[in-house]
CSV table of C-alpha atoms in Angstrom, one decimal:
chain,number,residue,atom,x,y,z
A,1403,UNK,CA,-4.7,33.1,18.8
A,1404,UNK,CA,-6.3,34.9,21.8
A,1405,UNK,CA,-9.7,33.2,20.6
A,1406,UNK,CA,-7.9,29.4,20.4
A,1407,UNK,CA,-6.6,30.0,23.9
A,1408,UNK,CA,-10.8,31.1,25.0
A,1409,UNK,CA,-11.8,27.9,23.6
A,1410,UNK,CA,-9.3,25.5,25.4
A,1411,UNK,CA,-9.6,27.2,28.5
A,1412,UNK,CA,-13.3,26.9,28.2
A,1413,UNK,CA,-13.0,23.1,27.0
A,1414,UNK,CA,-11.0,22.6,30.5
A,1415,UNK,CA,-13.2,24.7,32.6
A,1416,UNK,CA,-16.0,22.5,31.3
A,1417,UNK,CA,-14.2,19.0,31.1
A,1418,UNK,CA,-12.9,20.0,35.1
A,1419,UNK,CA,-16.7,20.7,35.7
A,1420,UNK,CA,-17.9,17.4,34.8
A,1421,UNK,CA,-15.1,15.7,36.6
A,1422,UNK,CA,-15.7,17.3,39.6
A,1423,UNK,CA,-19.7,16.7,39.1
A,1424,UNK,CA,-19.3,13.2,38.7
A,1425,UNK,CA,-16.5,12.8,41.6
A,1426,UNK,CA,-19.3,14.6,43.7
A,1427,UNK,CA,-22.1,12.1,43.0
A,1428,UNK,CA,-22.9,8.7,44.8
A,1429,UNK,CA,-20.4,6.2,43.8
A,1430,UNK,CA,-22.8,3.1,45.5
A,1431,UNK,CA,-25.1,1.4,42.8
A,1432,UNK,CA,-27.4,-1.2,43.0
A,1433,UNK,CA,-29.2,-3.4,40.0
A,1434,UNK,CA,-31.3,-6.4,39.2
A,1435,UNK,CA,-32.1,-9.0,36.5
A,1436,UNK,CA,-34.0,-11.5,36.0
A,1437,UNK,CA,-34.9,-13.6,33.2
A,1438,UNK,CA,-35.7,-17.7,32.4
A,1439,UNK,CA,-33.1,-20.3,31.5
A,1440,UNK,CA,-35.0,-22.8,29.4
A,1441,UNK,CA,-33.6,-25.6,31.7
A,1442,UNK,CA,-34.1,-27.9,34.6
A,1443,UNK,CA,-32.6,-25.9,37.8
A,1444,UNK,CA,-30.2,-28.1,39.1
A,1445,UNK,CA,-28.5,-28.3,35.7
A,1446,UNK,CA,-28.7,-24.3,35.4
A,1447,UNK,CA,-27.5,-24.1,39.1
A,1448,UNK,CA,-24.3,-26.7,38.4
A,1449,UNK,CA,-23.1,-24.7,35.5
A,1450,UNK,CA,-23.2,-21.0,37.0
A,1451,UNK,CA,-21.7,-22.8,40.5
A,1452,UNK,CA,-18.4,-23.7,38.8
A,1453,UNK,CA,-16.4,-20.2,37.6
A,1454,UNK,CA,-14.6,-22.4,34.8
A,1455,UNK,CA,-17.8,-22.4,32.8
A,1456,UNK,CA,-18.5,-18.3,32.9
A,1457,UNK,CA,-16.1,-18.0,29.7
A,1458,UNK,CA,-18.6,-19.4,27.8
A,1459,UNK,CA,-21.4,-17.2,28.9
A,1460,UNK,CA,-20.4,-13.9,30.6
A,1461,UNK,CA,-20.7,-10.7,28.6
A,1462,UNK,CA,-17.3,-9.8,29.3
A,1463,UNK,CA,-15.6,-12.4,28.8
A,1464,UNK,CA,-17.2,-13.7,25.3
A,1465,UNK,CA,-16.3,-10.7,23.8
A,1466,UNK,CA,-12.6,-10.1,25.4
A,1467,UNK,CA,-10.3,-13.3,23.6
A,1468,UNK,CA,-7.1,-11.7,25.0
A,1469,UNK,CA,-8.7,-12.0,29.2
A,1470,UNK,CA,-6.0,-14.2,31.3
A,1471,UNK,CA,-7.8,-15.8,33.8
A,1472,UNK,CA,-6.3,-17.2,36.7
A,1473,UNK,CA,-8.3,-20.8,38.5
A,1474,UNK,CA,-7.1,-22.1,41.7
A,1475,UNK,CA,-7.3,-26.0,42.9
A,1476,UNK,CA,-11.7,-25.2,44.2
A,1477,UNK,CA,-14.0,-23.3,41.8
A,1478,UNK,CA,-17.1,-24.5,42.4
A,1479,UNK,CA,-18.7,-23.9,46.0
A,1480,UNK,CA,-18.4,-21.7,48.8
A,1481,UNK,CA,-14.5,-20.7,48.8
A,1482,UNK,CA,-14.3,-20.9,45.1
A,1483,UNK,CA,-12.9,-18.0,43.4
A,1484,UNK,CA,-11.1,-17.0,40.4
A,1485,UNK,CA,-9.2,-13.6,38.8
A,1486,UNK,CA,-8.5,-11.9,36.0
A,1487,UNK,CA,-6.1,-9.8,34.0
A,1488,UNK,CA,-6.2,-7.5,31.3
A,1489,UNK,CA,-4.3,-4.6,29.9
A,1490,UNK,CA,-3.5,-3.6,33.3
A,1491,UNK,CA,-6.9,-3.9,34.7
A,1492,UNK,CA,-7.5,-6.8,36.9
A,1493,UNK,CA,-10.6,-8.2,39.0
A,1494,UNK,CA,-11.0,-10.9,41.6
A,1495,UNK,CA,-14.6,-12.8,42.5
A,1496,UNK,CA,-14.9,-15.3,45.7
A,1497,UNK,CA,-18.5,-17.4,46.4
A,1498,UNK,CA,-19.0,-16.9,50.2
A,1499,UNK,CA,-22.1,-18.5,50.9
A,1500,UNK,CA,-23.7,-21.3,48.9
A,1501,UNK,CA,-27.3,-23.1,49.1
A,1502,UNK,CA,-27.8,-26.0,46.9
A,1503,UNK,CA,-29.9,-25.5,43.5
A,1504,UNK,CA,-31.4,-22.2,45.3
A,1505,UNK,CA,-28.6,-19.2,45.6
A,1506,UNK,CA,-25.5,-17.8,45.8
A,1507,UNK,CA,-23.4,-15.0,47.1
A,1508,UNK,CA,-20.3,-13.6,45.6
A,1509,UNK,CA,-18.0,-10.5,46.5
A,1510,UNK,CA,-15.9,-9.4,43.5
A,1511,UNK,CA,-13.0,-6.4,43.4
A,1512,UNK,CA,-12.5,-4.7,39.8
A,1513,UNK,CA,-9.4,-1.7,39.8
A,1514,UNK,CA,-11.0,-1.1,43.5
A,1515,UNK,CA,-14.8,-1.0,42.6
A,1516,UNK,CA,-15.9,-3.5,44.8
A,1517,UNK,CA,-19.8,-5.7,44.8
A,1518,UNK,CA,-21.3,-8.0,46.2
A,1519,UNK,CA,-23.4,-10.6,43.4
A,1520,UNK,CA,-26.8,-12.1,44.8
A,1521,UNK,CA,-28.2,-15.2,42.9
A,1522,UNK,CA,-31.3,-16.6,43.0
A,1523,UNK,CA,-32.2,-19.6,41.6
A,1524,UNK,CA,-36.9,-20.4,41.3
A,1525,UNK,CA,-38.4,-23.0,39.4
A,1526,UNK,CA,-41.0,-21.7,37.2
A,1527,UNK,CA,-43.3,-22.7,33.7
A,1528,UNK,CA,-40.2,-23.6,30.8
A,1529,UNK,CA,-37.7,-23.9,32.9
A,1530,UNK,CA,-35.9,-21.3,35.6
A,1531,UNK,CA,-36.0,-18.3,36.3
A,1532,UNK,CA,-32.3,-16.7,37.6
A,1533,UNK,CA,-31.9,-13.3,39.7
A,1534,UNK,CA,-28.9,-11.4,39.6
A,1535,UNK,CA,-29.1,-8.8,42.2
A,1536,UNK,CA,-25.7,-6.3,42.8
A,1537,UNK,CA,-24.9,-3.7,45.0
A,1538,UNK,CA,-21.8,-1.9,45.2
A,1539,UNK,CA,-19.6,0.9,45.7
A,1540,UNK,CA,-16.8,2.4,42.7
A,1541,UNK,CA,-13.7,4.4,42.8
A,1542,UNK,CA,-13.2,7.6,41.5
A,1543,UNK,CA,-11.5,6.8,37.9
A,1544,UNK,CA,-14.7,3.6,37.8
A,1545,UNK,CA,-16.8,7.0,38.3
A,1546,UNK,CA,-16.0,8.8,35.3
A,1547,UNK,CA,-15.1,6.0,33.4
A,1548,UNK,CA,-19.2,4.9,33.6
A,1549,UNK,CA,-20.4,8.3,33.5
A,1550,UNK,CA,-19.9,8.8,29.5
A,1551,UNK,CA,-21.3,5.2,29.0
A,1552,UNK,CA,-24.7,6.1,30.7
A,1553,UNK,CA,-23.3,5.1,34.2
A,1554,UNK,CA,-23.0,2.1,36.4
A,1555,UNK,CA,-26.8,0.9,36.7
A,1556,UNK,CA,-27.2,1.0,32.5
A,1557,UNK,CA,-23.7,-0.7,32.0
A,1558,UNK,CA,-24.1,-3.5,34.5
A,1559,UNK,CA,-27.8,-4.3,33.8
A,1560,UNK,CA,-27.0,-4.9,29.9
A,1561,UNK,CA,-24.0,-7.1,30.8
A,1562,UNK,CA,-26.3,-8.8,33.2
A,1563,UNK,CA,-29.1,-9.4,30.3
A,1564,UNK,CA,-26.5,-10.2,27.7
A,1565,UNK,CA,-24.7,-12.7,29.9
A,1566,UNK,CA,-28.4,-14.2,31.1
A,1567,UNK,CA,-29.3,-14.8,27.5
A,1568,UNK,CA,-26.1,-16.5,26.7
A,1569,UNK,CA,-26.5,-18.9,29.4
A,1570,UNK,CA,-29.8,-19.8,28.0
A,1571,UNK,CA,-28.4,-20.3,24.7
A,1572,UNK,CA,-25.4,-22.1,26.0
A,1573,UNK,CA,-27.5,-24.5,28.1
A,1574,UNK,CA,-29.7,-25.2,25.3
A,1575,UNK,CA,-27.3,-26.4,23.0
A,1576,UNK,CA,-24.8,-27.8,25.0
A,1577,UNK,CA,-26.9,-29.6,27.4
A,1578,UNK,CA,-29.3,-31.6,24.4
A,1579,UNK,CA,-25.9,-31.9,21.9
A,1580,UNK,CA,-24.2,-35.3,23.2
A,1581,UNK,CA,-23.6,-38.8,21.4
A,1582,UNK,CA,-22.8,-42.4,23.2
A,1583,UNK,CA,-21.1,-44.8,21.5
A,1584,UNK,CA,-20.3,-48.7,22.6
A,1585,UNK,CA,-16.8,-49.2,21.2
A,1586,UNK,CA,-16.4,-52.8,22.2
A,1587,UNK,CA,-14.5,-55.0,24.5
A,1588,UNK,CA,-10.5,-53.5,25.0
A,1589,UNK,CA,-7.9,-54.0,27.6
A,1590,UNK,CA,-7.1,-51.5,30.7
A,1591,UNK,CA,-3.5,-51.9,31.3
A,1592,UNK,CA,-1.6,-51.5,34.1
A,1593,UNK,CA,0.1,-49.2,36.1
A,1594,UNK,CA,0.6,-46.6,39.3
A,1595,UNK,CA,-1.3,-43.7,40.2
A,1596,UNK,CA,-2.6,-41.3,42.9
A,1597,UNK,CA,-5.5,-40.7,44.5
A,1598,UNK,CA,-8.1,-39.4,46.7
A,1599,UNK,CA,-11.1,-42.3,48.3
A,1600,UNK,CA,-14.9,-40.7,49.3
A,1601,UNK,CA,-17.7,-42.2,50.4
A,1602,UNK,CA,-21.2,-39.8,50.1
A,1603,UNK,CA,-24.6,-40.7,49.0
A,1604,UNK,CA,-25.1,-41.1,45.7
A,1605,UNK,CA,-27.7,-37.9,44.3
A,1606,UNK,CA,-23.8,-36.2,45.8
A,1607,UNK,CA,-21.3,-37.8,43.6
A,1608,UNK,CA,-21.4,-36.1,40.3
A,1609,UNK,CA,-20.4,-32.7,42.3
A,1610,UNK,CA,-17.5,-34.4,45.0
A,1611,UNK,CA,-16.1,-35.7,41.4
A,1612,UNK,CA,-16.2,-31.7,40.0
A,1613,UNK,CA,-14.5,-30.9,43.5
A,1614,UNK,CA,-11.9,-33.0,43.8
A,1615,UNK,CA,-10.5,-33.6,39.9
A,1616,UNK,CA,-9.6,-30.2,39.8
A,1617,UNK,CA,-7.3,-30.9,43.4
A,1618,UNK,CA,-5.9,-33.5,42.1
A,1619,UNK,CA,-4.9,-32.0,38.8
A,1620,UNK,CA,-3.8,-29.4,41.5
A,1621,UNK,CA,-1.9,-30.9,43.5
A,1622,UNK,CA,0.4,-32.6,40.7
A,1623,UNK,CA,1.3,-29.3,39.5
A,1624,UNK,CA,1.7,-28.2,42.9
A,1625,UNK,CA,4.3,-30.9,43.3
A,1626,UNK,CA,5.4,-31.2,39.9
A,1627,UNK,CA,4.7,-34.3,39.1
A,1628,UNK,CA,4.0,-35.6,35.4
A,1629,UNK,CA,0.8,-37.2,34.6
A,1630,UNK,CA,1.1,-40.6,32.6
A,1631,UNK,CA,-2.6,-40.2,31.3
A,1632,UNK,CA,-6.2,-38.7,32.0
A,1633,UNK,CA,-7.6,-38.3,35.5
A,1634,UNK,CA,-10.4,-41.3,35.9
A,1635,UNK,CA,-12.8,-42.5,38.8
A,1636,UNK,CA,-12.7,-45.8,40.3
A,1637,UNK,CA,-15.6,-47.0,41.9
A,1638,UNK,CA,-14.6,-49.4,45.1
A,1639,UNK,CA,-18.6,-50.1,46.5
A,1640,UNK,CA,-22.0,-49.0,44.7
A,1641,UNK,CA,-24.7,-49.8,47.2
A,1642,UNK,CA,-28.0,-48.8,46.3
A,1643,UNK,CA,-29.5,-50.0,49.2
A,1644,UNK,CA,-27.4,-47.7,51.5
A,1645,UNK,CA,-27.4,-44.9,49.5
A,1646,UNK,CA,-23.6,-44.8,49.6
A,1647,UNK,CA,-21.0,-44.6,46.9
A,1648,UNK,CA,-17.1,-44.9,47.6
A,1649,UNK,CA,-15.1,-43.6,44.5
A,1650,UNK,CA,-11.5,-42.7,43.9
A,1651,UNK,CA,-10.6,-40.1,41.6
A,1652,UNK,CA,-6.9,-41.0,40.2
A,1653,UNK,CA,-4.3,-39.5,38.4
A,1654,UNK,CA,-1.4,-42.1,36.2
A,1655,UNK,CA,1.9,-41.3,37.4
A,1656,UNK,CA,4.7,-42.2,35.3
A,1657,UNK,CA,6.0,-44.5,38.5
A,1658,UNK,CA,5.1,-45.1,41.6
A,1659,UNK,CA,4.8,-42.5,44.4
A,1660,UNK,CA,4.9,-42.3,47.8
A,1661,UNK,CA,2.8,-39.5,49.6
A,1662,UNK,CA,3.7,-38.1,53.4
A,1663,UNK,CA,1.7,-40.3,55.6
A,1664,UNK,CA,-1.7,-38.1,56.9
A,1665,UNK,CA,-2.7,-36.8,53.2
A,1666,UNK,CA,-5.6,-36.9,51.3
A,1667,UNK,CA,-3.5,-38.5,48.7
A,1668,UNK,CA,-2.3,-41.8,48.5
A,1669,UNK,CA,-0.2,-44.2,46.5
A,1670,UNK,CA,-2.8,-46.3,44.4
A,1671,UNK,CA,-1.6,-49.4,41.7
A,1672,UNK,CA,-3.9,-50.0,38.4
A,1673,UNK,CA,-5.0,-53.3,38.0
A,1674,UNK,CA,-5.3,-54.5,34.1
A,1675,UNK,CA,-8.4,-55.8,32.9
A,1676,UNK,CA,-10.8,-57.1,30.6
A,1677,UNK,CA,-14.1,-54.2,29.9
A,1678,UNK,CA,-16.7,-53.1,27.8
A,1679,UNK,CA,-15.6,-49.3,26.3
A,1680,UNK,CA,-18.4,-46.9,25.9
A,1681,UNK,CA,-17.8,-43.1,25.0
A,1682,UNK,CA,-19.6,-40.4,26.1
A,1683,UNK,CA,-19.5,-36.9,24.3
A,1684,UNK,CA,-21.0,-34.7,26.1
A,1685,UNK,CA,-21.8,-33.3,29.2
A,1686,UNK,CA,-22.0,-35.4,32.4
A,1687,UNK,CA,-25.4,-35.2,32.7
A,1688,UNK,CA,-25.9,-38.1,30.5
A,1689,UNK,CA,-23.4,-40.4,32.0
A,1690,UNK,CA,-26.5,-42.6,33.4
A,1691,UNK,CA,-27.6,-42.8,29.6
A,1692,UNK,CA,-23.8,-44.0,28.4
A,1693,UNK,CA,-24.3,-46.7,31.6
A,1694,UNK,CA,-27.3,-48.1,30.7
A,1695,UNK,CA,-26.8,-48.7,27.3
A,1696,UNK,CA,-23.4,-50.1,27.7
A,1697,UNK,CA,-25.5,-52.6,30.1
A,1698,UNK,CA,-27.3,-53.2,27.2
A,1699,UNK,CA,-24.9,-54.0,25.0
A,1700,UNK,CA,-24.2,-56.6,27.9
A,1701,UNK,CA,-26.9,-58.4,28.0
A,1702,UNK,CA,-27.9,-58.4,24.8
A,1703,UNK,CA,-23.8,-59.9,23.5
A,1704,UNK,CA,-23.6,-62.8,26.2
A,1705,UNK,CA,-21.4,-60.9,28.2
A,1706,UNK,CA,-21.0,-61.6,31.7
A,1707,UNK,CA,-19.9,-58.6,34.0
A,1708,UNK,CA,-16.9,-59.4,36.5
A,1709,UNK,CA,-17.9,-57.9,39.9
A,1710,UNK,CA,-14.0,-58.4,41.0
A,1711,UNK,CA,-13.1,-56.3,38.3
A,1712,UNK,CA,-12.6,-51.9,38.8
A,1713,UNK,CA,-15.8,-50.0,37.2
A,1714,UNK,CA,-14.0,-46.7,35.9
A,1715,UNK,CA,-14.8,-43.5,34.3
A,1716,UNK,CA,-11.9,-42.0,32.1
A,1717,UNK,CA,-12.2,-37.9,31.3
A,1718,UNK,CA,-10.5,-37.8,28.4
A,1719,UNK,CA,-11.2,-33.9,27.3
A,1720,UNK,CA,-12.8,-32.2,30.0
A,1721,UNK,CA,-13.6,-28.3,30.4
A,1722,UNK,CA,-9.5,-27.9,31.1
A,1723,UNK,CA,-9.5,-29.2,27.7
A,1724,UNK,CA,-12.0,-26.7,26.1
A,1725,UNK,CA,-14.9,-25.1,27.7
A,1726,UNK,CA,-17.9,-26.3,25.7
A,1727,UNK,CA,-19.5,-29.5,27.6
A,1728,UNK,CA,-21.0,-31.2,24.4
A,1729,UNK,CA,-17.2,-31.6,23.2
A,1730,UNK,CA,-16.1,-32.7,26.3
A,1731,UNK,CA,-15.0,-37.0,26.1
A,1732,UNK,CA,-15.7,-39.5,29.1
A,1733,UNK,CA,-15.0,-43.3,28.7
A,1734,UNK,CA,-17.0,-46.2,30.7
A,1735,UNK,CA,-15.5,-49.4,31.0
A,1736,UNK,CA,-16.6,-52.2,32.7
A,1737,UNK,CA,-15.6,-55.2,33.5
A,1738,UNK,CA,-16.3,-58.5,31.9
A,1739,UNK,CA,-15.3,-62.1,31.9
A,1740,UNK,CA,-14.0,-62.7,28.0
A,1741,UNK,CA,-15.7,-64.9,26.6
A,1742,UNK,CA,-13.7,-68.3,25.7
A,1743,UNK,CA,-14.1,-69.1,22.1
A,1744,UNK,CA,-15.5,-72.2,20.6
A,1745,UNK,CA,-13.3,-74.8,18.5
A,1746,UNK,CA,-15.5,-75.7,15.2
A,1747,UNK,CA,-16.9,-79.3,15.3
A,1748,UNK,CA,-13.9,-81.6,13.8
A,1749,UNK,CA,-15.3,-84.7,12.4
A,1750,UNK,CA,-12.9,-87.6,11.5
A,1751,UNK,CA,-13.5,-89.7,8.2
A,1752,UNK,CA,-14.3,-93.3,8.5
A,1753,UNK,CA,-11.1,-95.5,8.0
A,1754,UNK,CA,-10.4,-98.9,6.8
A,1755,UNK,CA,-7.6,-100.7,9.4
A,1756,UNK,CA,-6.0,-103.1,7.7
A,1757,UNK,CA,-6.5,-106.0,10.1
A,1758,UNK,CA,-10.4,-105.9,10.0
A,1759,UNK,CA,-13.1,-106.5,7.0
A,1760,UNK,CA,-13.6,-103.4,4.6
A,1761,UNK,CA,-17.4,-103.2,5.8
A,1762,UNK,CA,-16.4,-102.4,9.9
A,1763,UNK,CA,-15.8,-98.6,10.2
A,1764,UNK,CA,-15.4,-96.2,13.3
A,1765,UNK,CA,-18.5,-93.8,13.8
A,1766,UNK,CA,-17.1,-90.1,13.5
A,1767,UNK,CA,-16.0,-88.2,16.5
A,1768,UNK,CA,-16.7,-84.8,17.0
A,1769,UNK,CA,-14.1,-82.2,19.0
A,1770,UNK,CA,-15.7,-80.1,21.2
């Protein structure tokens, strides 16, 4: 017995030891990664600039199915942030500074262990190559937690390789997996709806769309207010000339509603129409591609585009739906005049009249 109570006070000595080793040791850290995304760097840029899409390539997250993560009304750009929660442990990352398709800066908090994340985003041979640079400081229990699993350097830089090559993989797939499809000429009917009207130059609309969906969607569950159908864009001018684009993104309500006068939002009415439908799966990326070939489809039917007419873009699954972008669903419509049909020729068969000779006929008359 004397000999069991040697050992365990040994085994404490040795485990208080180590804890007081490691409480004793630096608690900063600071690591690097680098590695090439096999794709063009404003695509790879756009993907890693919007938090919704790290579920589908962060180490962490891939692995960890029972993660709640939290998304407020901006995720993408600087101000965007997000959190999570799990068994207890939660974590919170905000972007704080942003430059366009070169870098970004993030500060994140996990159980107190706090970093800030560099980005870098070059342009080199196959594709681009992406930096994620970290320094930080951790707690006591973050300490001795990383100690036993070869410590904070080894841990983060395999979650930053894992999560690099992910992305790669992610991008390469669900970038090149996408399908167009002209469904034909259908009806928009009518209805109410709110919304939010920008102007910007055009290379800037795809990301003001993927900035102010999301605060729309917001901003009816802010209010509580039920959505009648999927979020679209309505483009009011497309002036090429200019440069400019003015767009509304818009929401179906189930009625109409009035917004406080001085909002962002206002009270918008759907006009019904005649269009071409053409479906997009995929990512947004190809929604030039979907365009073009429903223009096709245009000119090659005898179809005659009505200018009057509102050129939309339904997002029928988006990545609130699920995360993967080659699932996601976008309709094009546009509008057309229908065409009026054409009555078959009717030809009328000679008669005899009773009051003239049996050789004087009418010719035949044709209906147009």
């Amino acid at each position: 017995m004397r000999i069991l109570k040697y050992i365990f006070l040994l085994v404490l000595l040795a485990f208080v030891g180590v804890t007081v080793y490691v409480a004793t040791q630096k608690g900063d850290f600071e690591v690097s990664k680098s590695m090439v995304i096999h794709s063009p760097k404003s695509i790879v840029f756009d993907y890693v600039n919007d938090y919704k899409n790290w579920e589908t390539f962060g180490s962490w997250m891939t692995k960890n199915h029972d993660i709640t993560f939290n998304y407020p009304a901006k995720t993408m750009g600087a101000g965007a942030n997000f959190s999570w929660q799990k068994d207890g442990d939660e974590g919170f990352i905000k972007t704080y500074f942003v430059k366009e398709n070169d870098s970004l800066v993030q500060k994140g908090n996990f159980n107190g262990t706090t970093a800030t994340i560099h980005m870098k985003f070059k342009d080199t041979v196959g594709g681009t190559k992406v930096t994620i640079h970290s320094k930080g400081k951790m707690d006591l229990l973050t300490k001795i937690n990383t100690f036993f699993d070869g410590g904070m350097s080894n841990i983060l830089t395999d979650a930053f390789e894992k999560s690099l090559r992910n992305l790669d993989k992610t991008l390469d797939y669900e970038m090149k997996t996408y399908s167009i499809k002209v469904n034909g000429i259908v009806q928009r009917s009518s209805g109410f709806c709110l919304k939010q009207t920008v102007s910007c130059k055009i290379k800037s609309l795809s990301k003001n769309i993927k900035i102010i969906m999301p605060k729309m969607v917001h901003f009816f569950k802010k209010n509580q207010l039920a959505m009648a159908g999927k979020p679209f864009v309505q483009y009011e001018r497309y002036d090429v000339a200019n440069d400019i684009v003015t767009f509304s993104v818009c929401v179906p309500t189930t009625k109409q509603v009035f917004v406080t006068s001085g909002s962002d939002v206002t009270s918008g009415e759907i006009v019904p129409f005649t269009c071409l439908k053409t479906t997009l799966t995929g990512d947004y990326s190809h929604t030039q591609e979907a365009w073009t070939k429903a223009r096709k489809h245009i000119a090659d039917n005898d179809f005659q585009e009505n200018f009057a007419g509102k050129y939309t873009e339904v997002y029928t699954k988006t990545i609130d739906d699920i995360k993967q972008p080659s699932k996601w669903v976008t309709e094009i419509h546009i509008p057309v005049f229908p065409k009026t049909p054409v009555a078959e020729p009717t030809f009328v068969l000679p008669t005899t009249p009773a009051a003239e000779p049996a050789e004087t006929t009418t010719s035949p008359t044709e209906t147009p």
